[in-house]
Amino acid sequence: HADLTTRRGRPSCPLMASLAVQCGPAVLSGVMLALAFPAIGLYPLAWVALVPLLWRTRTTSPRETACHFVLAGFVFHVIILQWLLSHFYWVGGAAFLGHQLLSLYLALHWGVMGWLWAWLKTRRARAGSPLVLAILWPAMEYAQATLFTGFGWSALAYSQGPDLLVLQWASLGGTGLLATLMV
């Protein structure tokens, strides 16, 4: 019988352990961010949801950073866009395929932003600072909301709907200011 752990509690499959270490932070960030959105409503999580992703990508290459950002964005969008699967009854498997493709398309925006941020980190230490990422994030959300007819339903600021104090900042700078503050 195949056992996933040895007697010492370590994973017997190094590939699984490596995969968890490599991809775990991105998946965790995507899940935590999705939990902050209105369907679940744990909105304070949005303020710390990106920490595992940013921690994991602090020293990675632009290509690797982009991959981690795409994974986090894909997990996030698969969860928050789950309502698209309700069309499965009428369209069948096309609803699932559309859900996955839309999630991937939106995640690619995250990947481009992550790549740009990591590339800036390799050019200048200050250019890759968290402040730069905080400025890139609303630009990415704007691109998501406007390119190819746009899909702006997953802006980071939307997670803060129940927090009226935080929402006051939106009156000064819209969802972009809230996203900047949160990142």
GROMACS .gro file of C-alpha atoms in nm:
model
  183
    1HIS     CA    1   0.000   0.000   0.000
    2ALA     CA    2   0.136   0.337  -0.104
    3ASP     CA    3   0.174   0.580   0.180
    4LEU     CA    4   0.234   0.952   0.123
    5THR     CA    5   0.444   0.993   0.436
    6THR     CA    6   0.730   0.808   0.593
    7ARG     CA    7   0.734   0.706   0.958
    8ARG     CA    8   0.897   1.036   1.050
    9GLY     CA    9   0.608   1.231   0.902
   10ARG     CA   10   0.803   1.361   0.603
   11PRO     CA   11   0.651   1.333   0.258
   12SER     CA   12   0.778   1.021   0.084
   13CYS     CA   13   0.734   1.188  -0.251
   14PRO     CA   14   0.985   1.471  -0.287
   15LEU     CA   15   0.798   1.598  -0.591
   16MET     CA   16   0.483   1.657  -0.384
   17ALA     CA   17   0.681   1.833  -0.112
   18SER     CA   18   0.861   2.045  -0.368
   19LEU     CA   19   0.535   2.128  -0.544
   20ALA     CA   20   0.375   2.237  -0.216
   21VAL     CA   21   0.672   2.460  -0.134
   22GLN     CA   22   0.685   2.603  -0.485
   23CYS     CA   23   0.314   2.656  -0.552
   24GLY     CA   24   0.164   2.667  -0.204
   25PRO     CA   25   0.211   3.040  -0.138
   26ALA     CA   26   0.052   3.139  -0.471
   27VAL     CA   27  -0.243   2.904  -0.417
   28LEU     CA   28  -0.283   3.026  -0.058
   29SER     CA   29  -0.287   3.390  -0.172
   30GLY     CA   30  -0.547   3.315  -0.438
   31VAL     CA   31  -0.771   3.130  -0.192
   32MET     CA   32  -0.736   3.390   0.084
   33LEU     CA   33  -0.816   3.672  -0.156
   34ALA     CA   34  -1.121   3.487  -0.287
   35LEU     CA   35  -1.243   3.430   0.069
   36ALA     CA   36  -1.231   3.806   0.123
   37PHE     CA   37  -1.486   3.870  -0.151
   38PRO     CA   38  -1.861   3.904  -0.082
   39ALA     CA   39  -1.961   3.539  -0.144
   40ILE     CA   40  -1.774   3.438   0.173
   41GLY     CA   41  -1.719   3.785   0.315
   42LEU     CA   42  -1.397   3.753   0.516
   43TYR     CA   43  -1.301   4.098   0.388
   44PRO     CA   44  -1.017   4.168   0.636
   45LEU     CA   45  -0.827   3.878   0.472
   46ALA     CA   46  -0.774   4.093   0.162
   47TRP     CA   47  -0.527   4.308   0.355
   48VAL     CA   48  -0.291   4.011   0.409
   49ALA     CA   49  -0.388   3.775   0.127
   50LEU     CA   50  -0.103   3.876  -0.101
   51VAL     CA   51   0.167   3.828   0.164
   52PRO     CA   52   0.240   3.460   0.082
   53LEU     CA   53   0.266   3.540  -0.290
   54LEU     CA   54   0.491   3.841  -0.235
   55TRP     CA   55   0.706   3.648   0.012
   56ARG     CA   56   0.748   3.361  -0.236
   57THR     CA   57   0.841   3.592  -0.525
   58ARG     CA   58   1.074   3.825  -0.338
   59THR     CA   59   1.384   3.673  -0.499
   60THR     CA   60   1.254   3.496  -0.809
   61SER     CA   61   1.325   3.579  -1.172
   62PRO     CA   62   1.069   3.776  -1.375
   63ARG     CA   63   0.957   3.458  -1.554
   64GLU     CA   64   0.913   3.262  -1.232
   65THR     CA   65   0.739   3.556  -1.065
   66ALA     CA   66   0.498   3.580  -1.357
   67CYS     CA   67   0.417   3.209  -1.322
   68HIS     CA   68   0.342   3.246  -0.951
   69PHE     CA   69   0.123   3.550  -1.015
   70VAL     CA   70  -0.065   3.364  -1.292
   71LEU     CA   71  -0.126   3.070  -1.057
   72ALA     CA   72  -0.252   3.297  -0.777
   73GLY     CA   73  -0.473   3.489  -1.019
   74PHE     CA   74  -0.609   3.170  -1.172
   75VAL     CA   75  -0.700   3.019  -0.833
   76PHE     CA   76  -0.857   3.350  -0.727
   77HIS     CA   77  -1.068   3.386  -1.041
   78VAL     CA   78  -1.175   3.020  -1.051
   79ILE     CA   79  -1.319   3.064  -0.702
   80ILE     CA   80  -1.484   3.405  -0.735
   81LEU     CA   81  -1.625   3.338  -1.081
   82GLN     CA   82  -1.782   3.009  -0.974
   83TRP     CA   83  -2.124   3.159  -1.047
   84LEU     CA   84  -2.046   3.117  -1.419
   85LEU     CA   85  -2.078   2.743  -1.369
   86SER     CA   86  -2.449   2.786  -1.304
   87HIS     CA   87  -2.485   2.800  -1.683
   88PHE     CA   88  -2.374   2.438  -1.703
   89TYR     CA   89  -2.740   2.333  -1.714
   90TRP     CA   90  -2.802   2.529  -2.035
   91VAL     CA   91  -2.469   2.509  -2.215
   92GLY     CA   92  -2.311   2.196  -2.073
   93GLY     CA   93  -1.936   2.160  -2.080
   94ALA     CA   94  -1.895   2.489  -2.263
   95ALA     CA   95  -1.979   2.667  -1.937
   96PHE     CA   96  -1.690   2.492  -1.761
   97LEU     CA   97  -1.454   2.561  -2.050
   98GLY     CA   98  -1.560   2.928  -2.062
   99HIS     CA   99  -1.513   2.958  -1.686
  100GLN     CA  100  -1.161   2.815  -1.705
  101LEU     CA  101  -1.060   3.023  -2.008
  102LEU     CA  102  -1.192   3.346  -1.856
  103SER     CA  103  -1.010   3.269  -1.530
  104LEU     CA  104  -0.689   3.204  -1.723
  105TYR     CA  105  -0.730   3.520  -1.931
  106LEU     CA  106  -0.775   3.732  -1.619
  107ALA     CA  107  -0.484   3.555  -1.448
  108LEU     CA  108  -0.258   3.642  -1.740
  109HIS     CA  109  -0.304   4.008  -1.647
  110TRP     CA  110  -0.166   3.920  -1.303
  111GLY     CA  111   0.126   3.744  -1.472
  112VAL     CA  112   0.216   4.044  -1.686
  113MET     CA  113   0.207   4.269  -1.381
  114GLY     CA  114   0.417   4.022  -1.179
  115TRP     CA  115   0.669   3.993  -1.461
  116LEU     CA  116   0.697   4.371  -1.492
  117TRP     CA  117   0.741   4.412  -1.117
  118ALA     CA  118   1.012   4.143  -1.102
  119TRP     CA  119   1.183   4.287  -1.409
  120LEU     CA  120   1.192   4.627  -1.242
  121LYS     CA  121   1.343   4.461  -0.933
  122THR     CA  122   1.630   4.330  -1.147
  123ARG     CA  123   1.694   4.678  -1.290
  124ARG     CA  124   1.687   4.885  -0.973
  125ALA     CA  125   1.618   4.794  -0.614
  126ARG     CA  126   1.381   5.086  -0.563
  127ALA     CA  127   1.197   5.024  -0.889
  128GLY     CA  128   1.093   4.682  -0.763
  129SER     CA  129   0.975   4.803  -0.427
  130PRO     CA  130   0.634   4.714  -0.287
  131LEU     CA  131   0.527   5.072  -0.357
  132VAL     CA  132   0.585   5.013  -0.729
  133LEU     CA  133   0.372   4.697  -0.710
  134ALA     CA  134   0.104   4.900  -0.532
  135ILE     CA  135   0.102   5.135  -0.830
  136LEU     CA  136   0.111   4.856  -1.088
  137TRP     CA  137  -0.185   4.673  -0.929
  138PRO     CA  138  -0.456   4.933  -1.011
  139ALA     CA  139  -0.308   4.968  -1.361
  140MET     CA  140  -0.350   4.592  -1.404
  141GLU     CA  141  -0.708   4.610  -1.275
  142TYR     CA  142  -0.779   4.895  -1.515
  143ALA     CA  143  -0.646   4.685  -1.803
  144GLN     CA  144  -0.863   4.393  -1.693
  145ALA     CA  145  -1.167   4.619  -1.682
  146THR     CA  146  -1.115   4.779  -2.022
  147LEU     CA  147  -0.921   4.556  -2.264
  148PHE     CA  148  -1.130   4.354  -2.510
  149THR     CA  149  -1.458   4.486  -2.363
  150GLY     CA  150  -1.321   4.431  -2.012
  151PHE     CA  151  -1.414   4.231  -1.708
  152GLY     CA  152  -1.377   4.449  -1.402
  153TRP     CA  153  -1.566   4.239  -1.152
  154SER     CA  154  -1.264   4.123  -0.959
  155ALA     CA  155  -1.108   4.450  -0.846
  156LEU     CA  156  -0.938   4.417  -0.510
  157ALA     CA  157  -1.138   4.706  -0.366
  158TYR     CA  158  -1.466   4.518  -0.413
  159SER     CA  159  -1.369   4.291  -0.126
  160GLN     CA  160  -1.404   4.584   0.112
  161GLY     CA  161  -1.774   4.646   0.051
  162PRO     CA  162  -1.882   4.575   0.411
  163ASP     CA  163  -1.616   4.805   0.563
  164LEU     CA  164  -1.770   5.151   0.547
  165LEU     CA  165  -1.465   5.320   0.698
  166VAL     CA  166  -1.234   5.183   0.428
  167LEU     CA  167  -1.487   5.264   0.157
  168GLN     CA  168  -1.455   5.635   0.240
  169TRP     CA  169  -1.114   5.624   0.073
  170ALA     CA  170  -1.284   5.518  -0.250
  171SER     CA  171  -1.462   5.854  -0.261
  172LEU     CA  172  -1.119   6.016  -0.288
  173GLY     CA  173  -0.953   5.790  -0.544
  174GLY     CA  174  -1.190   5.516  -0.650
  175THR     CA  175  -1.105   5.148  -0.654
  176GLY     CA  176  -0.752   5.228  -0.769
  177LEU     CA  177  -0.669   5.410  -0.446
  178LEU     CA  178  -0.813   5.127  -0.237
  179ALA     CA  179  -0.612   4.870  -0.432
  180THR     CA  180  -0.296   5.076  -0.387
  181LEU     CA  181  -0.354   5.103  -0.012
  182MET     CA  182  -0.426   4.731   0.019
  183VAL     CA  183  -0.125   4.616  -0.183
   0.00000   0.00000   0.00000
